[in-house]
Each structure stands twice: as structure tokens, then as C-alpha cells.
PDB file of C-alpha atoms in Angstrom:
ATOM      1  CA  UNK M 832     -35.618  30.555  49.088  1.00  0.00           C
ATOM      2  CA  UNK M 833     -34.241  33.745  47.518  1.00  0.00           C
ATOM      3  CA  UNK M 834     -36.523  34.800  44.708  1.00  0.00           C
ATOM      4  CA  UNK M 835     -38.296  37.480  42.729  1.00  0.00           C
ATOM      5  CA  UNK M 836     -42.045  36.843  42.668  1.00  0.00           C
ATOM      6  CA  UNK M 837     -44.372  38.301  40.070  1.00  0.00           C
ATOM      7  CA  UNK M 838     -48.143  38.109  40.029  1.00  0.00           C
ATOM      8  CA  UNK M 839     -50.136  37.241  38.126  1.00  0.00           C
ATOM      9  CA  UNK M 840     -48.301  34.866  35.772  1.00  0.00           C
ATOM     10  CA  UNK M 841     -50.947  35.299  33.086  1.00  0.00           C
ATOM     11  CA  UNK M 842     -53.378  38.149  32.515  1.00  0.00           C
ATOM     12  CA  UNK M 843     -55.890  38.845  29.783  1.00  0.00           C
ATOM     13  CA  UNK M 844     -57.586  42.208  29.861  1.00  0.00           C
ATOM     14  CA  UNK M 845     -59.337  44.732  27.646  1.00  0.00           C
ATOM     15  CA  UNK M 846     -58.146  48.060  26.336  1.00  0.00           C
ATOM     16  CA  UNK M 847     -58.383  50.844  28.889  1.00  0.00           C
ATOM     17  CA  UNK M 848     -58.901  48.748  32.010  1.00  0.00           C
ATOM     18  CA  UNK M 849     -56.289  49.705  34.591  1.00  0.00           C
ATOM     19  CA  UNK M 850     -54.137  46.893  35.875  1.00  0.00           C
ATOM     20  CA  UNK M 851     -51.212  46.319  38.218  1.00  0.00           C
ATOM     21  CA  UNK M 852     -48.574  43.631  38.040  1.00  0.00           C
ATOM     22  CA  UNK M 853     -46.907  43.074  41.390  1.00  0.00           C
ATOM     23  CA  UNK M 854     -43.253  42.273  41.989  1.00  0.00           C
ATOM     24  CA  UNK M 855     -41.702  41.322  45.300  1.00  0.00           C
ATOM     25  CA  UNK M 856     -38.171  40.238  46.211  1.00  0.00           C
ATOM     26  CA  UNK M 857     -36.966  38.732  49.484  1.00  0.00           C
ATOM     27  CA  UNK M 858     -33.243  39.378  49.050  1.00  0.00           C
ATOM     28  CA  UNK M 859     -33.135  42.945  50.405  1.00  0.00           C
ATOM     29  CA  UNK M 860     -31.907  44.197  47.021  1.00  0.00           C
ATOM     30  CA  UNK M 861     -31.672  47.932  46.474  1.00  0.00           C
ATOM     31  CA  UNK M 862     -32.096  47.811  42.724  1.00  0.00           C
ATOM     32  CA  UNK M 863     -35.259  46.665  40.925  1.00  0.00           C
ATOM     33  CA  UNK M 864     -36.311  46.909  37.309  1.00  0.00           C
ATOM     34  CA  UNK M 865     -39.065  46.014  34.855  1.00  0.00           C
ATOM     35  CA  UNK M 866     -38.474  44.666  31.335  1.00  0.00           C
ATOM     36  CA  UNK M 867     -40.705  43.627  28.510  1.00  0.00           C
ATOM     37  CA  UNK M 868     -39.750  40.843  26.139  1.00  0.00           C
ATOM     38  CA  UNK M 869     -40.992  40.807  22.564  1.00  0.00           C
ATOM     39  CA  UNK M 870     -39.943  38.438  19.750  1.00  0.00           C
ATOM     40  CA  UNK M 871     -36.874  39.669  17.929  1.00  0.00           C
ATOM     41  CA  UNK M 872     -36.399  42.602  20.292  1.00  0.00           C
ATOM     42  CA  UNK M 873     -34.918  40.929  23.341  1.00  0.00           C
ATOM     43  CA  UNK M 874     -35.512  42.493  26.741  1.00  0.00           C
ATOM     44  CA  UNK M 875     -36.205  46.209  26.878  1.00  0.00           C
ATOM     45  CA  UNK M 876     -36.131  48.144  30.126  1.00  0.00           C
ATOM     46  CA  UNK M 877     -39.329  49.951  31.116  1.00  0.00           C
ATOM     47  CA  UNK M 878     -38.507  51.493  34.484  1.00  0.00           C
ATOM     48  CA  UNK M 879     -35.972  50.935  37.191  1.00  0.00           C
ATOM     49  CA  UNK M 880     -35.468  51.883  40.817  1.00  0.00           C
ATOM     50  CA  UNK M 881     -32.180  52.282  42.636  1.00  0.00           C
ATOM     51  CA  UNK M 882     -33.806  52.364  46.061  1.00  0.00           C
ATOM     52  CA  UNK M 883     -36.962  53.261  47.949  1.00  0.00           C
ATOM     53  CA  UNK M 884     -38.708  56.319  46.476  1.00  0.00           C
ATOM     54  CA  UNK M 885     -36.125  56.510  43.647  1.00  0.00           C
ATOM     55  CA  UNK M 886     -37.396  55.532  40.205  1.00  0.00           C
ATOM     56  CA  UNK M 887     -36.349  56.392  36.666  1.00  0.00           C
ATOM     57  CA  UNK M 888     -37.378  55.716  33.085  1.00  0.00           C
ATOM     58  CA  UNK M 889     -35.812  52.986  31.041  1.00  0.00           C
ATOM     59  CA  UNK M 890     -35.905  52.705  27.272  1.00  0.00           C
ATOM     60  CA  UNK M 891     -39.651  52.142  26.800  1.00  0.00           C
ATOM     61  CA  UNK M 892     -41.532  53.857  29.671  1.00  0.00           C
ATOM     62  CA  UNK M 893     -44.513  55.198  27.723  1.00  0.00           C
ATOM     63  CA  UNK M 894     -47.830  53.886  29.037  1.00  0.00           C
ATOM     64  CA  UNK M 895     -46.378  52.549  32.279  1.00  0.00           C
ATOM     65  CA  UNK M 896     -46.007  53.762  35.850  1.00  0.00           C
ATOM     66  CA  UNK M 897     -44.138  52.342  38.807  1.00  0.00           C
ATOM     67  CA  UNK M 898     -43.766  53.029  42.500  1.00  0.00           C
ATOM     68  CA  UNK M 899     -41.228  52.001  45.123  1.00  0.00           C
ATOM     69  CA  UNK M 900     -42.707  52.678  48.546  1.00  0.00           C
ATOM     70  CA  UNK M 901     -40.997  49.708  50.147  1.00  0.00           C
ATOM     71  CA  UNK M 902     -37.696  48.055  49.374  1.00  0.00           C
ATOM     72  CA  UNK M 903     -39.160  44.653  48.571  1.00  0.00           C
ATOM     73  CA  UNK M 904     -41.998  45.723  46.235  1.00  0.00           C
ATOM     74  CA  UNK M 905     -41.949  47.332  42.805  1.00  0.00           C
ATOM     75  CA  UNK M 906     -45.376  47.203  41.129  1.00  0.00           C
ATOM     76  CA  UNK M 907     -45.882  47.973  37.438  1.00  0.00           C
ATOM     77  CA  UNK M 908     -49.036  49.931  36.662  1.00  0.00           C
ATOM     78  CA  UNK M 909     -50.774  50.238  33.314  1.00  0.00           C
ATOM     79  CA  UNK M 910     -53.326  53.025  33.714  1.00  0.00           C
ATOM     80  CA  UNK M 911     -54.944  52.492  30.327  1.00  0.00           C
ATOM     81  CA  UNK M 912     -53.580  49.367  28.651  1.00  0.00           C
ATOM     82  CA  UNK M 913     -53.478  49.154  24.880  1.00  0.00           C
ATOM     83  CA  UNK M 914     -52.961  46.164  22.564  1.00  0.00           C
ATOM     84  CA  UNK M 915     -49.361  47.188  21.850  1.00  0.00           C
ATOM     85  CA  UNK M 916     -48.617  46.479  25.507  1.00  0.00           C
ATOM     86  CA  UNK M 917     -49.346  42.814  24.934  1.00  0.00           C
ATOM     87  CA  UNK M 918     -46.032  41.276  25.924  1.00  0.00           C
ATOM     88  CA  UNK M 919     -44.087  39.151  28.379  1.00  0.00           C
ATOM     89  CA  UNK M 920     -43.005  41.192  31.385  1.00  0.00           C
ATOM     90  CA  UNK M 921     -40.140  40.498  33.732  1.00  0.00           C
ATOM     91  CA  UNK M 922     -39.260  42.037  37.061  1.00  0.00           C
ATOM     92  CA  UNK M 923     -35.666  41.817  38.243  1.00  0.00           C
ATOM     93  CA  UNK M 924     -33.615  42.848  41.253  1.00  0.00           C
ATOM     94  CA  UNK M 925     -29.990  42.996  42.318  1.00  0.00           C
ATOM     95  CA  UNK M 926     -27.575  44.390  44.881  1.00  0.00           C
ATOM     96  CA  UNK M 927     -25.578  47.406  43.656  1.00  0.00           C
ATOM     97  CA  UNK M 928     -23.390  46.702  40.608  1.00  0.00           C
ATOM     98  CA  UNK M 929     -24.337  43.033  40.525  1.00  0.00           C
ATOM     99  CA  UNK M 930     -26.112  40.868  37.946  1.00  0.00           C
ATOM    100  CA  UNK M 931     -29.883  40.828  37.899  1.00  0.00           C
ATOM    101  CA  UNK M 932     -32.116  38.113  39.350  1.00  0.00           C
ATOM    102  CA  UNK M 933     -35.277  37.723  37.296  1.00  0.00           C
ATOM    103  CA  UNK M 934     -38.796  36.683  38.200  1.00  0.00           C
ATOM    104  CA  UNK M 935     -40.645  34.068  36.143  1.00  0.00           C
ATOM    105  CA  UNK M 936     -42.549  36.564  34.067  1.00  0.00           C
ATOM    106  CA  UNK M 937     -46.086  37.805  33.504  1.00  0.00           C
ATOM    107  CA  UNK M 938     -47.695  37.197  30.153  1.00  0.00           C
ATOM    108  CA  UNK M 939     -50.107  40.021  29.433  1.00  0.00           C
ATOM    109  CA  UNK M 940     -52.632  40.088  26.625  1.00  0.00           C
ATOM    110  CA  UNK M 941     -54.601  43.261  25.942  1.00  0.00           C
ATOM    111  CA  UNK M 942     -57.547  42.874  23.570  1.00  0.00           C
TER     112      UNK M 942
ATOM    113  CA  UNK G 161     -29.999  54.481  22.927  1.00  0.00           C
ATOM    114  CA  UNK G 162     -27.326  51.824  22.936  1.00  0.00           C
ATOM    115  CA  UNK G 163     -27.929  48.754  20.844  1.00  0.00           C
ATOM    116  CA  UNK G 164     -26.490  45.288  20.855  1.00  0.00           C
ATOM    117  CA  UNK G 165     -26.426  43.038  17.832  1.00  0.00           C
ATOM    118  CA  UNK G 166     -26.605  39.416  18.861  1.00  0.00           C
ATOM    119  CA  UNK G 167     -26.029  36.631  16.373  1.00  0.00           C
ATOM    120  CA  UNK G 168     -27.067  34.225  15.226  1.00  0.00           C
ATOM    121  CA  UNK G 169     -30.786  34.737  15.836  1.00  0.00           C
ATOM    122  CA  UNK G 170     -31.338  30.991  15.962  1.00  0.00           C
ATOM    123  CA  UNK G 171     -29.342  27.777  15.784  1.00  0.00           C
ATOM    124  CA  UNK G 172     -30.394  24.206  15.173  1.00  0.00           C
ATOM    125  CA  UNK G 173     -27.635  21.742  16.029  1.00  0.00           C
ATOM    126  CA  UNK G 174     -27.003  18.099  16.762  1.00  0.00           C
ATOM    127  CA  UNK G 175     -26.325  16.898  20.280  1.00  0.00           C
ATOM    128  CA  UNK G 176     -22.585  16.861  20.916  1.00  0.00           C
ATOM    129  CA  UNK G 177     -21.776  19.787  18.648  1.00  0.00           C
ATOM    130  CA  UNK G 178     -20.124  22.959  19.882  1.00  0.00           C
ATOM    131  CA  UNK G 179     -22.016  26.248  19.754  1.00  0.00           C
ATOM    132  CA  UNK G 180     -20.793  29.803  19.404  1.00  0.00           C
ATOM    133  CA  UNK G 181     -22.762  33.033  19.616  1.00  0.00           C
ATOM    134  CA  UNK G 182     -21.695  36.631  19.954  1.00  0.00           C
ATOM    135  CA  UNK G 183     -22.765  40.175  20.621  1.00  0.00           C
ATOM    136  CA  UNK G 184     -21.357  43.348  19.164  1.00  0.00           C
ATOM    137  CA  UNK G 185     -22.035  46.989  19.811  1.00  0.00           C
ATOM    138  CA  UNK G 186     -20.905  50.400  18.655  1.00  0.00           C
ATOM    139  CA  UNK G 187     -20.781  51.424  22.331  1.00  0.00           C
ATOM    140  CA  UNK G 188     -18.340  50.505  25.061  1.00  0.00           C
ATOM    141  CA  UNK G 189     -19.580  48.485  28.022  1.00  0.00           C
ATOM    142  CA  UNK G 190     -18.076  47.985  31.481  1.00  0.00           C
ATOM    143  CA  UNK G 191     -19.613  44.557  32.004  1.00  0.00           C
ATOM    144  CA  UNK G 192     -20.910  41.766  29.808  1.00  0.00           C
ATOM    145  CA  UNK G 193     -23.392  39.210  31.053  1.00  0.00           C
ATOM    146  CA  UNK G 194     -24.789  36.078  29.476  1.00  0.00           C
ATOM    147  CA  UNK G 195     -28.219  34.750  30.474  1.00  0.00           C
ATOM    148  CA  UNK G 196     -30.218  31.687  29.502  1.00  0.00           C
ATOM    149  CA  UNK G 197     -34.007  31.577  29.415  1.00  0.00           C
ATOM    150  CA  UNK G 198     -35.864  28.283  29.601  1.00  0.00           C
ATOM    151  CA  UNK G 199     -39.461  28.124  28.351  1.00  0.00           C
ATOM    152  CA  UNK G 200     -41.902  29.694  30.806  1.00  0.00           C
ATOM    153  CA  UNK G 201     -39.184  31.066  33.050  1.00  0.00           C
ATOM    154  CA  UNK G 202     -37.159  34.183  33.550  1.00  0.00           C
ATOM    155  CA  UNK G 203     -33.563  34.555  32.362  1.00  0.00           C
ATOM    156  CA  UNK G 204     -30.917  33.002  34.587  1.00  0.00           C
ATOM    157  CA  UNK G 205     -27.351  34.267  34.771  1.00  0.00           C
ATOM    158  CA  UNK G 206     -24.745  31.998  33.185  1.00  0.00           C
ATOM    159  CA  UNK G 207     -21.558  34.051  33.191  1.00  0.00           C
ATOM    160  CA  UNK G 208     -20.603  37.585  34.227  1.00  0.00           C
ATOM    161  CA  UNK G 209     -17.552  39.369  32.782  1.00  0.00           C
ATOM    162  CA  UNK G 210     -16.100  42.493  34.365  1.00  0.00           C
ATOM    163  CA  UNK G 211     -12.781  43.162  32.640  1.00  0.00           C
ATOM    164  CA  UNK G 212     -11.768  43.688  29.021  1.00  0.00           C
ATOM    165  CA  UNK G 213     -10.051  40.576  27.728  1.00  0.00           C
ATOM    166  CA  UNK G 214     -11.448  38.414  30.512  1.00  0.00           C
ATOM    167  CA  UNK G 215     -12.096  34.787  29.596  1.00  0.00           C
ATOM    168  CA  UNK G 216     -14.331  32.890  31.997  1.00  0.00           C
ATOM    169  CA  UNK G 217     -15.616  29.322  32.025  1.00  0.00           C
ATOM    170  CA  UNK G 218     -18.557  27.739  33.774  1.00  0.00           C
ATOM    171  CA  UNK G 219     -18.612  24.015  33.069  1.00  0.00           C
ATOM    172  CA  UNK G 220     -19.122  23.578  29.322  1.00  0.00           C
ATOM    173  CA  UNK G 221     -19.652  27.308  28.867  1.00  0.00           C
ATOM    174  CA  UNK G 222     -16.908  29.781  28.034  1.00  0.00           C
ATOM    175  CA  UNK G 223     -17.378  33.503  27.541  1.00  0.00           C
ATOM    176  CA  UNK G 224     -15.021  36.339  26.738  1.00  0.00           C
ATOM    177  CA  UNK G 225     -15.175  40.103  27.235  1.00  0.00           C
ATOM    178  CA  UNK G 226     -13.786  41.619  24.048  1.00  0.00           C
ATOM    179  CA  UNK G 227     -10.610  43.658  24.317  1.00  0.00           C
ATOM    180  CA  UNK G 228     -12.305  46.657  22.681  1.00  0.00           C
ATOM    181  CA  UNK G 229     -15.136  46.448  25.260  1.00  0.00           C
ATOM    182  CA  UNK G 230     -17.606  46.423  22.366  1.00  0.00           C
ATOM    183  CA  UNK G 231     -18.168  42.716  21.999  1.00  0.00           C
ATOM    184  CA  UNK G 232     -18.463  39.379  23.760  1.00  0.00           C
ATOM    185  CA  UNK G 233     -18.891  35.760  22.768  1.00  0.00           C
ATOM    186  CA  UNK G 234     -20.302  32.656  24.419  1.00  0.00           C
ATOM    187  CA  UNK G 235     -19.247  29.128  23.511  1.00  0.00           C
ATOM    188  CA  UNK G 236     -20.997  25.945  24.570  1.00  0.00           C
ATOM    189  CA  UNK G 237     -19.026  22.757  24.114  1.00  0.00           C
ATOM    190  CA  UNK G 238     -20.496  19.294  23.562  1.00  0.00           C
ATOM    191  CA  UNK G 239     -24.113  20.452  23.568  1.00  0.00           C
ATOM    192  CA  UNK G 240     -26.807  18.379  25.260  1.00  0.00           C
ATOM    193  CA  UNK G 241     -30.604  18.541  24.922  1.00  0.00           C
ATOM    194  CA  UNK G 242     -31.052  20.609  28.091  1.00  0.00           C
ATOM    195  CA  UNK G 243     -29.007  23.405  26.505  1.00  0.00           C
ATOM    196  CA  UNK G 244     -32.156  24.263  24.552  1.00  0.00           C
ATOM    197  CA  UNK G 245     -33.420  27.755  25.276  1.00  0.00           C
ATOM    198  CA  UNK G 246     -32.907  31.408  24.478  1.00  0.00           C
ATOM    199  CA  UNK G 247     -29.522  32.923  25.239  1.00  0.00           C
ATOM    200  CA  UNK G 248     -29.190  36.648  25.871  1.00  0.00           C
ATOM    201  CA  UNK G 249     -26.147  38.831  26.108  1.00  0.00           C
ATOM    202  CA  UNK G 250     -26.321  42.046  28.086  1.00  0.00           C
ATOM    203  CA  UNK G 251     -23.935  44.963  28.253  1.00  0.00           C
ATOM    204  CA  UNK G 252     -23.744  47.106  31.360  1.00  0.00           C
ATOM    205  CA  UNK G 253     -22.563  50.671  31.685  1.00  0.00           C
ATOM    206  CA  UNK G 254     -23.452  52.864  34.640  1.00  0.00           C
ATOM    207  CA  UNK G 255     -25.202  51.331  37.629  1.00  0.00           C
ATOM    208  CA  UNK G 256     -28.704  50.231  36.777  1.00  0.00           C
ATOM    209  CA  UNK G 257     -28.425  50.265  33.012  1.00  0.00           C
ATOM    210  CA  UNK G 258     -28.280  46.973  31.156  1.00  0.00           C
ATOM    211  CA  UNK G 259     -28.833  46.702  27.421  1.00  0.00           C
ATOM    212  CA  UNK G 260     -29.874  43.271  26.146  1.00  0.00           C
ATOM    213  CA  UNK G 261     -29.277  41.635  22.815  1.00  0.00           C
ATOM    214  CA  UNK G 262     -32.148  40.236  20.770  1.00  0.00           C
ATOM    215  CA  UNK G 263     -31.474  36.684  21.887  1.00  0.00           C
ATOM    216  CA  UNK G 264     -30.262  33.472  20.238  1.00  0.00           C
ATOM    217  CA  UNK G 265     -32.750  30.615  20.101  1.00  0.00           C
ATOM    218  CA  UNK G 266     -30.888  27.322  20.462  1.00  0.00           C
ATOM    219  CA  UNK G 267     -32.419  24.009  19.460  1.00  0.00           C
ATOM    220  CA  UNK G 268     -30.495  20.805  20.102  1.00  0.00           C
ATOM    221  CA  UNK G 269     -31.513  17.730  18.166  1.00  0.00           C
ATOM    222  CA  UNK G 270     -30.804  14.459  20.008  1.00  0.00           C
TER     223      UNK G 270
END
């Protein structure tokens, strides 16, 4: 089944403890992206990648890192999480110039 | 950055009623997309629009790409309880850049 898989689905952590949210897609898509969803703000892009080893900042990149060493994987790294990064995170992928396919989300709470 | 204004923010309607929501922007977009998000899941594409003036239907859903390229609307006819969810518009410019609206929360009362 074609899908975007995020792990974990839920994560509670403490301020400053590094964490990684994984994202994997099995559709051979070139483009991958991370969004965060907050009430009243919709989906805001954090980082995106047009292909392997090509990444760029979205609208809200501060406090996040990404890497794209392989086509299928696009992990989101929070080196030192803070409470304002408590949010619902979505990974998405697509072929060039095509609509995004989204994962089922990761709900992160930073205390 | 670019911003989209999506309205209304929420709607509470009776089953069988028609629904209309829209997005406007001060910027021009090359594509308009409409997504629906069910609770606990990621957004799923409903309709994609690629040309100014384009009117596209998908079952009970109809969406239009505004002629000015700065707006789009989504209509849902004869709503049913499973239409409940959050609806997002998204405007696309260059490859890789999508700007999302704030979302419309739809509640359908049986």
C-alpha cells in the first residue's frame, strides 16, 4: 500500500532532550516536506526536500533540522526541544509538481 | 510570506444542507488544492485545480480556481455526517511551496 509513515504517533518529552521523528515513503517520491499544525494557524511548512541531499527551509524552520540521505526517508530532528514546539507534525511527499500525500501525524508534547 | 485567509473558521450545519467555504489571498497562485482532515489522520486531497477559472467536481464536492488566481471556493452539496472534519485550502506557486489556509472546522448535525 502506498503510504507515508511517521513514527512515533505520540511523543511526550522534556525541554532540551534531543529527539527525532522519522518519516518514510514507499512511493519513490522526489519531494518531501514537514509541516506543523497548530489551532487557528493551519499547516505551516518547516523544511522541505526536492531530492536526496537537497533540503531547504520552509516558513518556520527555527529549532528544527532535517536530513535527506536516502530518497525514502526524511527525518525531523529537534536538537533541543522547547515547549513552543508542542504541536502536531505532518510529513508529506509527492512527485514533482503534484499534490502532497500526508502521513498520519505525530503529536509532540514538550514539557 | 504569503498568507491565505480561509473562511469561515467553523461551521455547524444540519445534515442535508449545502456548505460553502473559500480562501482568498493578496498573492497569485498557480494551483489551488483542497484537503480534508479527519480526526487523528493526515489531510487527504479532495480536489486539485490547475487553471484560472477552472471548475472541478468530485461527487458532491465542487471547487473553483478564481479567475484572478487569488481565490478559490469549495462547495459541498447535501452534507452527510461523514463530511465532518477540517477542510484546508492550499495555494501553490513554485515547485515545493504550498501555503495553507487556517482551516474550516465542519460539524454536521444529523
